[in-house]
PDB file of C-alpha atoms in Angstrom:
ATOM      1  CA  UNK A 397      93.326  88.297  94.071  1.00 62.00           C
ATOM      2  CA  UNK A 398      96.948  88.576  95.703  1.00 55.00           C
ATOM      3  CA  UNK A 399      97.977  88.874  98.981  1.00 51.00           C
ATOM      4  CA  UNK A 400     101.210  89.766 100.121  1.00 52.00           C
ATOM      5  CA  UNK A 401     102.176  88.826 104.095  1.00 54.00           C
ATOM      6  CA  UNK A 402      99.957  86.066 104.951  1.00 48.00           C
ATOM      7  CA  UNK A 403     100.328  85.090 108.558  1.00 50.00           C
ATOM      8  CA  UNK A 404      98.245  83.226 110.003  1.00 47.00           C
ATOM      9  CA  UNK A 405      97.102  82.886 113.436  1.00 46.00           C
ATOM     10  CA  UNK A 406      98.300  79.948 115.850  1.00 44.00           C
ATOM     11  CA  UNK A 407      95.577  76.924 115.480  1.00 49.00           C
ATOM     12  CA  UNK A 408      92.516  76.998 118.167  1.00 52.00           C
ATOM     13  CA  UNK A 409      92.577  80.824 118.837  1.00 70.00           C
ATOM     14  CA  UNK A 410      88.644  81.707 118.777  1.00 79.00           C
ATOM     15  CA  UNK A 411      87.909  84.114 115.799  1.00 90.00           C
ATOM     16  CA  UNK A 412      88.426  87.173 116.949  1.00 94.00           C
ATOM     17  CA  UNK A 413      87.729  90.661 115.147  1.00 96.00           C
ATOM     18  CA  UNK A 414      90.368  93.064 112.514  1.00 98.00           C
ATOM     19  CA  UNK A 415      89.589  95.850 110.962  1.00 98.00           C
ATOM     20  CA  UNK A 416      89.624  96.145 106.756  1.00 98.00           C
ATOM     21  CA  UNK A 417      91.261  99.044 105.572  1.00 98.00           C
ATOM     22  CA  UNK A 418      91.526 100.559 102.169  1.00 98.00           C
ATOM     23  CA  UNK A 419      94.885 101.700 100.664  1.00 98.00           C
ATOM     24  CA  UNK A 420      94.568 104.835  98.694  1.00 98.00           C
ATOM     25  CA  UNK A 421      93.285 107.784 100.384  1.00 98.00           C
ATOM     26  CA  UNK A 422      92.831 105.961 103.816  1.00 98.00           C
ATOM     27  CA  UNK A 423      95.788 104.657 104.726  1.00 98.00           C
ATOM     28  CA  UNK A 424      98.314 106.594 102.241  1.00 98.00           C
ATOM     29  CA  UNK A 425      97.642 110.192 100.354  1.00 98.00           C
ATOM     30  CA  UNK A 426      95.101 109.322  97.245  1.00 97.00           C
ATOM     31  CA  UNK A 427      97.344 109.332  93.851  1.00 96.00           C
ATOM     32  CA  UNK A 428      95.541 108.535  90.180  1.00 91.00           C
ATOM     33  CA  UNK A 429      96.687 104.855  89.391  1.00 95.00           C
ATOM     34  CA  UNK A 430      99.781 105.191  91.655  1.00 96.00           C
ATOM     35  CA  UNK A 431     102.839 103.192  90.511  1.00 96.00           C
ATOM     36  CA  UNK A 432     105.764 104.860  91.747  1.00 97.00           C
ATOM     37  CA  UNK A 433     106.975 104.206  95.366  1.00 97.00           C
ATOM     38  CA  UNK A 434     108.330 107.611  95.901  1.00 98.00           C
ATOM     39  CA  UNK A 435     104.664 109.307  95.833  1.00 98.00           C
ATOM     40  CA  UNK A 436     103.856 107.068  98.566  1.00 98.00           C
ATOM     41  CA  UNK A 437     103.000 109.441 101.591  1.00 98.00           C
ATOM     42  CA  UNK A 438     101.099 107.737 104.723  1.00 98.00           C
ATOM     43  CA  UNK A 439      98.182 110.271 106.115  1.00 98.00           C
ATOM     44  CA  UNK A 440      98.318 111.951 109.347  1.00 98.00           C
ATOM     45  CA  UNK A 441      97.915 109.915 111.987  1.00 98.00           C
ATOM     46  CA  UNK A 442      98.033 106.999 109.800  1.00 98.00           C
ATOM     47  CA  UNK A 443     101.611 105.428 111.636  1.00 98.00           C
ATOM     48  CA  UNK A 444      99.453 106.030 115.194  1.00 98.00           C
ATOM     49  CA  UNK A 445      96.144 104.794 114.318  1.00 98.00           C
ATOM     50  CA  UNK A 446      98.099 101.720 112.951  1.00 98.00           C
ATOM     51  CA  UNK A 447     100.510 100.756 115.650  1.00 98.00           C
ATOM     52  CA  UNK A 448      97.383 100.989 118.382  1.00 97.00           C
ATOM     53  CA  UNK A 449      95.790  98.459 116.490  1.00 98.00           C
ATOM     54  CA  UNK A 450      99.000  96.455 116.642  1.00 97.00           C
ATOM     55  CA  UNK A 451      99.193  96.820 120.725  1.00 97.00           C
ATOM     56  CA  UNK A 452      95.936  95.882 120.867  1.00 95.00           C
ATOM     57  CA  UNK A 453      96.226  92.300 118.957  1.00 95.00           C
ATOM     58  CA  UNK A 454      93.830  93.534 116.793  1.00 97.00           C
ATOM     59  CA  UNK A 455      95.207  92.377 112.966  1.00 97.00           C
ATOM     60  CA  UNK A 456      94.736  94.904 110.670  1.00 98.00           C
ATOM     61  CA  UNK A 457      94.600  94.048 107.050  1.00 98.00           C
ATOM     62  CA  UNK A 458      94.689  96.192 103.325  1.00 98.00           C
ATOM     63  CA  UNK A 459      92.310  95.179 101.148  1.00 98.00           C
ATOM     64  CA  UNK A 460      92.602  97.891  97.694  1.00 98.00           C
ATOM     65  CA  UNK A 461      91.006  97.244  93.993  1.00 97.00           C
ATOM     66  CA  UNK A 462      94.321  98.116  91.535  1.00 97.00           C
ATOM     67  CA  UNK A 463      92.718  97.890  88.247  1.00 96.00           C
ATOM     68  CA  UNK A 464      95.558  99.408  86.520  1.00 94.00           C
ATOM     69  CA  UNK A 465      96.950  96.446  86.634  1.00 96.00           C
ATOM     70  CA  UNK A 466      94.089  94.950  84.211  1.00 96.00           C
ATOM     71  CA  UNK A 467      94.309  98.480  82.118  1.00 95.00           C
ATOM     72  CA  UNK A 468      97.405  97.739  81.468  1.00 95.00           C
ATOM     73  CA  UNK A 469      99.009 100.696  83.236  1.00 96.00           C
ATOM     74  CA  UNK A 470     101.221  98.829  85.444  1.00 96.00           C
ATOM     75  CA  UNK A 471     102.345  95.382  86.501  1.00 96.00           C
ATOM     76  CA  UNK A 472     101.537  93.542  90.128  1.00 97.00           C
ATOM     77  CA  UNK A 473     105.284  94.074  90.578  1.00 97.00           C
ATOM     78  CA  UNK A 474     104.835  98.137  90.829  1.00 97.00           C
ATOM     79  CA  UNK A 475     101.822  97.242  93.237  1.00 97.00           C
ATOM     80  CA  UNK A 476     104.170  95.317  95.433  1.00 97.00           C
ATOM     81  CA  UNK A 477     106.991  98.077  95.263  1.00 98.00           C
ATOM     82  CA  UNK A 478     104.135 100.953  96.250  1.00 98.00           C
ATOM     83  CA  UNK A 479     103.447  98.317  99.447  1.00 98.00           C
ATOM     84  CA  UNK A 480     106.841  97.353  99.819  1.00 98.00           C
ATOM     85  CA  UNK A 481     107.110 101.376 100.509  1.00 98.00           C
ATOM     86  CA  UNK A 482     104.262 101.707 102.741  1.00 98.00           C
ATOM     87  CA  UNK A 483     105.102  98.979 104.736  1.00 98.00           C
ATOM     88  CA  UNK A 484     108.736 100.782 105.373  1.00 98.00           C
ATOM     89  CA  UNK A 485     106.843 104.084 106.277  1.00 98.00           C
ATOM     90  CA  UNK A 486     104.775 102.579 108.813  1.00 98.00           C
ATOM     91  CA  UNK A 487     107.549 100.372 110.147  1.00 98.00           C
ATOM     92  CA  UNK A 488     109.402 103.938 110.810  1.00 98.00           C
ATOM     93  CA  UNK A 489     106.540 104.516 113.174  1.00 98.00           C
ATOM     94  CA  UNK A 490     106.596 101.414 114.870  1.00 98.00           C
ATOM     95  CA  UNK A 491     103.651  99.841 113.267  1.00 98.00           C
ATOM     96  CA  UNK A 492     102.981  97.253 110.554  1.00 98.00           C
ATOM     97  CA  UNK A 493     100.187  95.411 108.556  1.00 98.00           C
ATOM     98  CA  UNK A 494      99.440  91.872 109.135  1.00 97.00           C
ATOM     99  CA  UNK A 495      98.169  91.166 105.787  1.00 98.00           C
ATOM    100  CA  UNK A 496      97.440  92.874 102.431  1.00 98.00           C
ATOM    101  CA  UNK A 497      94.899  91.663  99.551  1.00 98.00           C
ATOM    102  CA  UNK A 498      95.305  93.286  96.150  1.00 98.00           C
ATOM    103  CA  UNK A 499      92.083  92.862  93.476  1.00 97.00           C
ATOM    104  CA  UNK A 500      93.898  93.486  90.456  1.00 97.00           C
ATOM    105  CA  UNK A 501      90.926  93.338  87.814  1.00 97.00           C
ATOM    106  CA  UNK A 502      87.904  95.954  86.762  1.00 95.00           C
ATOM    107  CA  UNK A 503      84.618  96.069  87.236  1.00 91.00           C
ATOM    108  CA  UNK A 504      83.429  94.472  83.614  1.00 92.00           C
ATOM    109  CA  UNK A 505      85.648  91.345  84.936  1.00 94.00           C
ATOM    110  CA  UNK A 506      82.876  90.144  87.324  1.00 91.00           C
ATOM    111  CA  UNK A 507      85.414  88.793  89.454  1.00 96.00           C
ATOM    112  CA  UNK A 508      84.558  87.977  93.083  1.00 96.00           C
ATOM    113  CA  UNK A 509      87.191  90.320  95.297  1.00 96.00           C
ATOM    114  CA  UNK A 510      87.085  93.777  93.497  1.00 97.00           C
ATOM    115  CA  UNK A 511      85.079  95.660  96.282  1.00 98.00           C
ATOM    116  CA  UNK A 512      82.648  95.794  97.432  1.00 98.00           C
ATOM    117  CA  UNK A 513      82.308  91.548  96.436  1.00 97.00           C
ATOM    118  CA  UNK A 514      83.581  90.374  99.857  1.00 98.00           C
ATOM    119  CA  UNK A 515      85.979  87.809  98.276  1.00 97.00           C
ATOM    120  CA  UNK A 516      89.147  89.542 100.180  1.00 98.00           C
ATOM    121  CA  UNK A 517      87.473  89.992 103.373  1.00 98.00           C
ATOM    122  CA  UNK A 518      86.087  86.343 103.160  1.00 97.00           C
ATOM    123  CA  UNK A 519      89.920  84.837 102.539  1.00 97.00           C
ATOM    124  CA  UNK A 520      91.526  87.053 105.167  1.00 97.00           C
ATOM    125  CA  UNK A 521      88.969  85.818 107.325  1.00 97.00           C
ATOM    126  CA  UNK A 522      89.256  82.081 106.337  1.00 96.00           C
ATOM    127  CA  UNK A 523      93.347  82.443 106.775  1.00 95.00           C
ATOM    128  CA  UNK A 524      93.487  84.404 109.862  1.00 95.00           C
ATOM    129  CA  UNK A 525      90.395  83.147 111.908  1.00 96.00           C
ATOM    130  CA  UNK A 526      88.534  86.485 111.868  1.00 97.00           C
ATOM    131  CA  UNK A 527      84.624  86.885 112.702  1.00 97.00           C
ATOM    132  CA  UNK A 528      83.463  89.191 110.581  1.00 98.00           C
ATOM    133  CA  UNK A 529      80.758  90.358 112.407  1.00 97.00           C
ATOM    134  CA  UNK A 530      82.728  91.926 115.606  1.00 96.00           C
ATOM    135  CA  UNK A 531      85.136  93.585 112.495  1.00 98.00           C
ATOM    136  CA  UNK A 532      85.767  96.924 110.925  1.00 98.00           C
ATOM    137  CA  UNK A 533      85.784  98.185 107.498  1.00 98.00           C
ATOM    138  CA  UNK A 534      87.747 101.920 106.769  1.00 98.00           C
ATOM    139  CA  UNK A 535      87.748 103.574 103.658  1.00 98.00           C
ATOM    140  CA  UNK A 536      87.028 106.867 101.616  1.00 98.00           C
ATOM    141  CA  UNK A 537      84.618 105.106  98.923  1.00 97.00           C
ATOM    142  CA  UNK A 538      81.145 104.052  98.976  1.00 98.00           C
ATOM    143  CA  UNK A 539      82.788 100.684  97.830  1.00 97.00           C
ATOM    144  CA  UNK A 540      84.295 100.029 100.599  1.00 98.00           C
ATOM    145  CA  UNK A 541      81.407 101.321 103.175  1.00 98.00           C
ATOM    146  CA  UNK A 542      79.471  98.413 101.074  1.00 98.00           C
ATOM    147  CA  UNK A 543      82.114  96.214 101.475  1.00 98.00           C
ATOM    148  CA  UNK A 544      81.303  96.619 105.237  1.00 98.00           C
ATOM    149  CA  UNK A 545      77.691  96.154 105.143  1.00 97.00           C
ATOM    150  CA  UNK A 546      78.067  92.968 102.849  1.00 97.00           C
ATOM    151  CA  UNK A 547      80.263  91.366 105.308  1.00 98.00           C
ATOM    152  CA  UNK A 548      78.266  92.224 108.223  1.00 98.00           C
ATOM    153  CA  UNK A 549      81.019  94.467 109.865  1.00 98.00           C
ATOM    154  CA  UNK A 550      80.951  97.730 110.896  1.00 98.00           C
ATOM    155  CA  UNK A 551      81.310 100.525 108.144  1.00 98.00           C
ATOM    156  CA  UNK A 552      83.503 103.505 108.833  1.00 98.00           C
ATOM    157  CA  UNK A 553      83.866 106.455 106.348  1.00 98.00           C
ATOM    158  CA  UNK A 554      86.379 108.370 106.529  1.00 98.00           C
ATOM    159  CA  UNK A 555      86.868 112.544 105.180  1.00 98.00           C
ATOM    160  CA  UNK A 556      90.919 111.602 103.755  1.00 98.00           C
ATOM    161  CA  UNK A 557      90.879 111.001  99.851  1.00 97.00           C
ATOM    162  CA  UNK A 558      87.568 111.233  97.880  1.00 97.00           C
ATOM    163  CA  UNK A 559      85.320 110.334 101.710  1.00 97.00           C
ATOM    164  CA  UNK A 560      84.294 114.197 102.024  1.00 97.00           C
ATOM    165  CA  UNK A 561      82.325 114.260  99.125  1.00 96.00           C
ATOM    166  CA  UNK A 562      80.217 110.935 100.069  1.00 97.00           C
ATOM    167  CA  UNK A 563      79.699 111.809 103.329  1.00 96.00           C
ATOM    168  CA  UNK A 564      76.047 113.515 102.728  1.00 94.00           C
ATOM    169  CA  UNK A 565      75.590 111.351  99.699  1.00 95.00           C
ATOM    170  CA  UNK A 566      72.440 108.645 100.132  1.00 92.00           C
ATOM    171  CA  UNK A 567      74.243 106.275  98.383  1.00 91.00           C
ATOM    172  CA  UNK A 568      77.448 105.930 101.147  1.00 95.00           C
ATOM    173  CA  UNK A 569      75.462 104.660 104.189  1.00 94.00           C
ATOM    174  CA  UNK A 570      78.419 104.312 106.767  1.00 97.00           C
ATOM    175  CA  UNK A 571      77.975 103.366 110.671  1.00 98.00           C
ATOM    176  CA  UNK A 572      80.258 106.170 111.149  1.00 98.00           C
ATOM    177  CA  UNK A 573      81.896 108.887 109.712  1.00 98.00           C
ATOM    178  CA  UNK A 574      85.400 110.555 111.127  1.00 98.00           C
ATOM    179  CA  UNK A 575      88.119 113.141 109.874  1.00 98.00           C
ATOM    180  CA  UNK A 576      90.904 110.397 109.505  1.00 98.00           C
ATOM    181  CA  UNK A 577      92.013 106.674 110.212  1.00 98.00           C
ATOM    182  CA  UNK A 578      92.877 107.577 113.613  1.00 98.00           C
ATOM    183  CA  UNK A 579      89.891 109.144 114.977  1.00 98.00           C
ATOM    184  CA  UNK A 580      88.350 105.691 113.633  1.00 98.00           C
ATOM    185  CA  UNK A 581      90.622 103.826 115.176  1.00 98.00           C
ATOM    186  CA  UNK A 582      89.307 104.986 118.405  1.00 98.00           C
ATOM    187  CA  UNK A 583      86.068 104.517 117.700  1.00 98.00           C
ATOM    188  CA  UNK A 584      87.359 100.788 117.104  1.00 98.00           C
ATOM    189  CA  UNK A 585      89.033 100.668 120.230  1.00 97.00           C
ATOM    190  CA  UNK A 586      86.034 102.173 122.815  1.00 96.00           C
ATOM    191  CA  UNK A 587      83.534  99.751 120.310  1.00 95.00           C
ATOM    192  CA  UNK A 588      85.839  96.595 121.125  1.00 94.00           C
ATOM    193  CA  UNK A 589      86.461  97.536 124.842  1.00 91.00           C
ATOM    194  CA  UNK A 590      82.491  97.767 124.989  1.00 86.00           C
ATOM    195  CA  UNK A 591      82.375  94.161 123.537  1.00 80.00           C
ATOM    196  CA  UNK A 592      84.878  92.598 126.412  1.00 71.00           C
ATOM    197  CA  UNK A 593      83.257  94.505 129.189  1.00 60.00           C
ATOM    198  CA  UNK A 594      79.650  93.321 127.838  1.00 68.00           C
ATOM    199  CA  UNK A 595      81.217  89.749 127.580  1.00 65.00           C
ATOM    200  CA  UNK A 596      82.176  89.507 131.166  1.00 59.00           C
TER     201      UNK A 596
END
């Protein structure tokens, strides 16, 4: 497992909530095995749904399986330059990523972060003081949706990369299903204002 920004909250915040989100076809425009920065595209809405999150305090952090790098199809270096990109494209629309976790290994590995193992949730929450029961998982793959329920946060699927064809599938039980990241960012939002109003 690699991460890439790594901030970590100020000592004695309480643990507070984030939402998970998956790279390809959530966050940027699905490619096979992408490698090459210049196919990086970010999603409509993607920019928006991103920099809300940031005005709210609410970290969000990429967690993506990249097992070309264990194929053998490309190094963690072309990983770095496809986030290296994304991070540039969302910085364009005034938003950024708090933290990124990469699994770089396949399935017969048996390691413990390739989703849906909670291994990258579980260090993201360990390094930024998240509670992973008031959080967020987005993606387009029943792996990540289990990812969600594993961790005990909510499970959002959205219809951007391969989610359309899992939505009516019994094996992709999501808490919620929406056309995009930013539709499910609002969920987020009304589901965390709910929480602070039920708090006080």
């Amino acid at each position: 497992m690699r991460h890439v920004l790594n901030r970590q909250w100020a000592d004695g915040v309480a643990p507070r909530p984030a939402v998970f989100v998956d790279r390809d076809g959530t966050l940027i425009a699905e490619r096979h095995y992408l490698s090459d920065p210049d196919q990086v595209e970010l999603l409509p809405g993607v920019g928006e749904a991103v920099r809300r999150l940031n005005q709210a305090g609410v970290p969000v952090i990429v967690v993506t399986n990249q097992s070309g790098v264990a194929r053998g199809y490309f190094g963690m270096d072309a990983v770095e330059r496809v986030h290296q990109r994304m991070v540039e494209l969302l910085a364009a629309e005034g938003a950024k990523l708090d933290d990124l976790y990469v699994c770089p290994h396949q399935a017969a590995d048996g390691c413990q972060c390739r989703k849906p193992a909670t291994g990258m949730v579980e260090a993201a929450a360990a390094a930024w003081n998240i509670a992973l029961a008031a959080s967020f998982v987005i993606g387009d793959k029943p792996c990540d949706i289990d990812l969600g329920r594993a961790a005990g946060a909510t499970s959002i699927l959205v219809r951007t990369g391969y989610g359309a064809q899992w939505e009516n599938d019994d094996r992709c039980q999501a808490d919620a299903v929406f056309d995009g990241l930013l539709p499910a960012v609002e969920f987020v939002m009304q589901r965390l204002a709910k929480a602070v109003h039920a708090r006080r």
